[in-house]
mmCIF file of C-alpha atoms in Angstrom:
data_model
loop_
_atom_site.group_PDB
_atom_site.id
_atom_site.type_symbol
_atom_site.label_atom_id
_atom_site.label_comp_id
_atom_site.label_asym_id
_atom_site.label_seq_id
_atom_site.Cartn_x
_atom_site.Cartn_y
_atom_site.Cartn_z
ATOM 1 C CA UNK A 101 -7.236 58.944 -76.113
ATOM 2 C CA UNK A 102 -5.290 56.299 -74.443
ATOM 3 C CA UNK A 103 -3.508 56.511 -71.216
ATOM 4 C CA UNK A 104 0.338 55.446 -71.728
ATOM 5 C CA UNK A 105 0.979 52.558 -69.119
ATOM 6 C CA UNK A 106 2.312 53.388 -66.167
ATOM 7 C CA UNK A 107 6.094 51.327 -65.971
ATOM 8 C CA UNK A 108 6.511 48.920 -63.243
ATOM 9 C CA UNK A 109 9.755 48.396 -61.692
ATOM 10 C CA UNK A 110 11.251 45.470 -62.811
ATOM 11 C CA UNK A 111 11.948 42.978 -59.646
ATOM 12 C CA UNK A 112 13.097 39.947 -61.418
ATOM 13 C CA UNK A 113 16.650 40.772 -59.719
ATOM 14 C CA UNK A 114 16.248 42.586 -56.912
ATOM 15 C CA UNK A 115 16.417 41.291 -53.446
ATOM 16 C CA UNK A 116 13.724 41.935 -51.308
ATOM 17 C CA UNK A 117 13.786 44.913 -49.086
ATOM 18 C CA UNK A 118 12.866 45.528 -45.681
ATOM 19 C CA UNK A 119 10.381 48.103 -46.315
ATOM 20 C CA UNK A 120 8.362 45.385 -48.365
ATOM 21 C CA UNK A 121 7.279 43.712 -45.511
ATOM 22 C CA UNK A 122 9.779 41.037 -45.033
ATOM 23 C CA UNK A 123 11.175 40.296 -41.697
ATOM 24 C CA UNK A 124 15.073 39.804 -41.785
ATOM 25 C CA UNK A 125 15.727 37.013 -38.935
ATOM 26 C CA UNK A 126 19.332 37.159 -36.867
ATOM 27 C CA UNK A 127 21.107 33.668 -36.204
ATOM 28 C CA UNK A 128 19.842 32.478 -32.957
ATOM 29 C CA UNK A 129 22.417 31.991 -30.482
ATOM 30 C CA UNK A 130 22.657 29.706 -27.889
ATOM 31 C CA UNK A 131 21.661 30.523 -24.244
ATOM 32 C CA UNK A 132 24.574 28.441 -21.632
ATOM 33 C CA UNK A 133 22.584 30.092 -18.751
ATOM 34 C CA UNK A 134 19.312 28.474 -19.128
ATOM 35 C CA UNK A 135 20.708 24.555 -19.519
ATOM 36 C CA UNK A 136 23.034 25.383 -16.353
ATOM 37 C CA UNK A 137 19.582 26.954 -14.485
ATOM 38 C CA UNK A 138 17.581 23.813 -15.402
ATOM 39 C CA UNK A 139 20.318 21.663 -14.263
ATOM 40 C CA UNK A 140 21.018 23.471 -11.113
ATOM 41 C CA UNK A 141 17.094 23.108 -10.356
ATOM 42 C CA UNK A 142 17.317 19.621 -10.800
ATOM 43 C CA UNK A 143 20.372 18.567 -8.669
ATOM 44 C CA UNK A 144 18.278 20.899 -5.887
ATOM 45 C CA UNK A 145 15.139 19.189 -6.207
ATOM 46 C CA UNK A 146 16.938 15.895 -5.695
ATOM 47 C CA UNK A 147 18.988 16.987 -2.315
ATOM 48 C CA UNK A 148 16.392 18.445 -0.918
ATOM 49 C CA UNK A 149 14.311 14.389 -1.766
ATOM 50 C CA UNK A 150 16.905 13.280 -0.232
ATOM 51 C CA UNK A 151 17.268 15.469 3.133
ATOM 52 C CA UNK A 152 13.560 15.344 3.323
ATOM 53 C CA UNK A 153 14.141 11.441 3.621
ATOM 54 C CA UNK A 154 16.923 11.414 5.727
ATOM 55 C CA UNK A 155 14.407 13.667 8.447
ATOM 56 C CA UNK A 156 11.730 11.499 7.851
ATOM 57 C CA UNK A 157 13.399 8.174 8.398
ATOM 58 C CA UNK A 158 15.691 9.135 11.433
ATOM 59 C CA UNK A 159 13.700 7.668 13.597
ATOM 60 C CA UNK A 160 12.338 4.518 11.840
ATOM 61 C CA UNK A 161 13.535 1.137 13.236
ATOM 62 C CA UNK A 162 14.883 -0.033 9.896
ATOM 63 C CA UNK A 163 17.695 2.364 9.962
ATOM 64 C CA UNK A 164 18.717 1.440 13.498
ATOM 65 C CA UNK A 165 22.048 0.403 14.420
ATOM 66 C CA UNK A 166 24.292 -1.946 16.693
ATOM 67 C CA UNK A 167 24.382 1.110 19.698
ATOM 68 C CA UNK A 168 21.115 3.042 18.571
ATOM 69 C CA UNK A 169 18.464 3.326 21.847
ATOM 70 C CA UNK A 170 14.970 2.257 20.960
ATOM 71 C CA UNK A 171 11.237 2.986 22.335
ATOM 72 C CA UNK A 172 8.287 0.787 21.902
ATOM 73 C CA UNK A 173 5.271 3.177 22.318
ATOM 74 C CA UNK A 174 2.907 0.400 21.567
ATOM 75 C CA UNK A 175 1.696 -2.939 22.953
ATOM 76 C CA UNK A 176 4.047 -6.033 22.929
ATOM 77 C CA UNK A 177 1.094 -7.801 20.208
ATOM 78 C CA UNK A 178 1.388 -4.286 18.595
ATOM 79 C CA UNK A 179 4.556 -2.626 18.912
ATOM 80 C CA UNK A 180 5.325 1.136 17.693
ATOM 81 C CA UNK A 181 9.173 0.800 17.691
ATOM 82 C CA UNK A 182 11.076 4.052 17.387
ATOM 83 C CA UNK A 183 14.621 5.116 17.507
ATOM 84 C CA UNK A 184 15.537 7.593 20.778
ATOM 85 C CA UNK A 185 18.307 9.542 21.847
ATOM 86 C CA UNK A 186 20.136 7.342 24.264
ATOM 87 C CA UNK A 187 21.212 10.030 26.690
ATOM 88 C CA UNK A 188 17.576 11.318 26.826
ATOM 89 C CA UNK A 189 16.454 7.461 26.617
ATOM 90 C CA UNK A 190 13.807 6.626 29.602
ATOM 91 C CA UNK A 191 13.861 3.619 31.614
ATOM 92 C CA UNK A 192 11.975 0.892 29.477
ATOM 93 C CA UNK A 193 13.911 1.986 26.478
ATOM 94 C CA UNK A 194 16.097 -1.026 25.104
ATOM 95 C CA UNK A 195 19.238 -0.625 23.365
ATOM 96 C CA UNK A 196 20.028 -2.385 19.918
ATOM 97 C CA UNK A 197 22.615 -5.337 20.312
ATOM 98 C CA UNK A 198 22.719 -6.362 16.750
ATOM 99 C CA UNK A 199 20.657 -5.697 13.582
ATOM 100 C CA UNK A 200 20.160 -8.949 11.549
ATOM 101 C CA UNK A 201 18.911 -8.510 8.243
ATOM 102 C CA UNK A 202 16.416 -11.409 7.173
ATOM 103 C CA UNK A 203 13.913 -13.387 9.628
ATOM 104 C CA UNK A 204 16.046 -15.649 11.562
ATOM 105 C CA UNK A 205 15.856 -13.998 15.079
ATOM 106 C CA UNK A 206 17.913 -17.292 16.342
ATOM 107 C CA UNK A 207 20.986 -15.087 15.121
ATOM 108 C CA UNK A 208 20.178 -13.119 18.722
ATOM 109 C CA UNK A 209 21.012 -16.202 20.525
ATOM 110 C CA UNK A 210 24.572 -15.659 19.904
ATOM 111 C CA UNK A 211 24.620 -12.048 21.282
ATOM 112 C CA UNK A 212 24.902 -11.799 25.148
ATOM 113 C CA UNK A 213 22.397 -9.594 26.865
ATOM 114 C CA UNK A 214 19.591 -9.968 24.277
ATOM 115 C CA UNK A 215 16.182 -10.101 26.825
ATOM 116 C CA UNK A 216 13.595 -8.988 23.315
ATOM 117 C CA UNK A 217 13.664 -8.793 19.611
ATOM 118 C CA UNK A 218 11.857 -7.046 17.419
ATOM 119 C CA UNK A 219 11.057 -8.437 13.544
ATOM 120 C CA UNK A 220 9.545 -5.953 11.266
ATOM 121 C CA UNK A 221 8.834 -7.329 7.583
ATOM 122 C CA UNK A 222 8.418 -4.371 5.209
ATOM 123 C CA UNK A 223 7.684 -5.673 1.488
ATOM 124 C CA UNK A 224 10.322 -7.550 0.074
ATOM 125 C CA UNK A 225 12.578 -7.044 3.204
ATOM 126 C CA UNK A 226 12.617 -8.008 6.205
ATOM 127 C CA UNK A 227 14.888 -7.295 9.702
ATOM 128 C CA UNK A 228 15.009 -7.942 13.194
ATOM 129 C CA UNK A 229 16.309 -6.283 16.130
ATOM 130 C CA UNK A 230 18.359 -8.428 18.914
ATOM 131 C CA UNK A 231 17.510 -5.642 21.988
ATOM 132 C CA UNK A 232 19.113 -5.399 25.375
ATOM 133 C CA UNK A 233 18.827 -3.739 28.435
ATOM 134 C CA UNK A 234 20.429 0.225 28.392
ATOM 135 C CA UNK A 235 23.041 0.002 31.188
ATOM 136 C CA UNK A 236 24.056 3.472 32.216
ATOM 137 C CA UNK A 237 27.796 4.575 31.311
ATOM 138 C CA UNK A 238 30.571 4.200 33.936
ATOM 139 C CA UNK A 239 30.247 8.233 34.253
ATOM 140 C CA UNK A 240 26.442 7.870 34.758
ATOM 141 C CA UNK A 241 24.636 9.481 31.417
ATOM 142 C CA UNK A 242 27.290 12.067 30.596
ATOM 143 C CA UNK A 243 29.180 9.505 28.687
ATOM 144 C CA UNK A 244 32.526 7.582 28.492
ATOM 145 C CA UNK A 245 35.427 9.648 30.312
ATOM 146 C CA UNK A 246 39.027 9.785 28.885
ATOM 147 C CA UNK A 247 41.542 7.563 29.867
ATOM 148 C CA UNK A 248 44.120 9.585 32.876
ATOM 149 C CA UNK A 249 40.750 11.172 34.255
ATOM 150 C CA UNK A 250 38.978 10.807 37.342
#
């Protein structure tokens, strides 16, 4: 005696169904938060480069200024130039006169008071500073005083 066949289902038509195993996906959607995040990490990263520098280099000659006090803590064969705060300045502390950007430290000549200067050559640039004595303020160190006051 023969069996009769068991039927199959016919599938030729049907969609697939979740219970077969098949994973329905959802659209993706975008995510605004995590561009802005990576964004907002980057403009961070490059102010806090850039403050970083600023501390680093605020007391390096090659930032110094027509006004700005200097110290040399070296030798006069090897100096170790440094900018000061002029009101806490010492002594032997010079004040700049004029900055001249390039090598030709005949520009000082000009400048009335110049007694040093001080060339520094870093890479493809190079500086000198025309320095002068720091004469004390008519008010001693506490600064200028206001016009009308004693």
């Amino acid at each position: 005696m023969t069996s009769p066949a068991a039927e199959l289902p016919d599938t030729t038509d049907a969609p697939p169904s979740p219970e077969e195993g098949t994973a329905t996906t959802a659209p993706r959607s975008r995510r605004f938060g995590s561009g802005l995040l990576a964004g907002l990490v980057v403009v961070l990263g490059v102010v806090l480069a850039l403050a970083a520098a600023a501390y680093l280099y605020r007391d390096d000659p090659r930032s110094a200024q027509a006004g700005d006090c200097v110290h040399n803590s070296g030798t006069e064969d090897a100096p170790d130039v440094t900018i000061v705060d002029c009101p806490a300045a010492g002594p032997d502390d010079l004040k700049v006169l004029k900055v001249v950007h390039g090598v030709d430290e005949t520009q000082c000549d000009t400048e009335p008071g110049v007694i040093a200067t001080y060339t520094e050559q870093r890479r493809s640039s190079t500086f000198v500073l025309c320095l002068g004595t720091r004469a004390p303020s008519p008010a001693g160190d506490l600064g200028p005083t206001a016009p009308g006051t004693a």
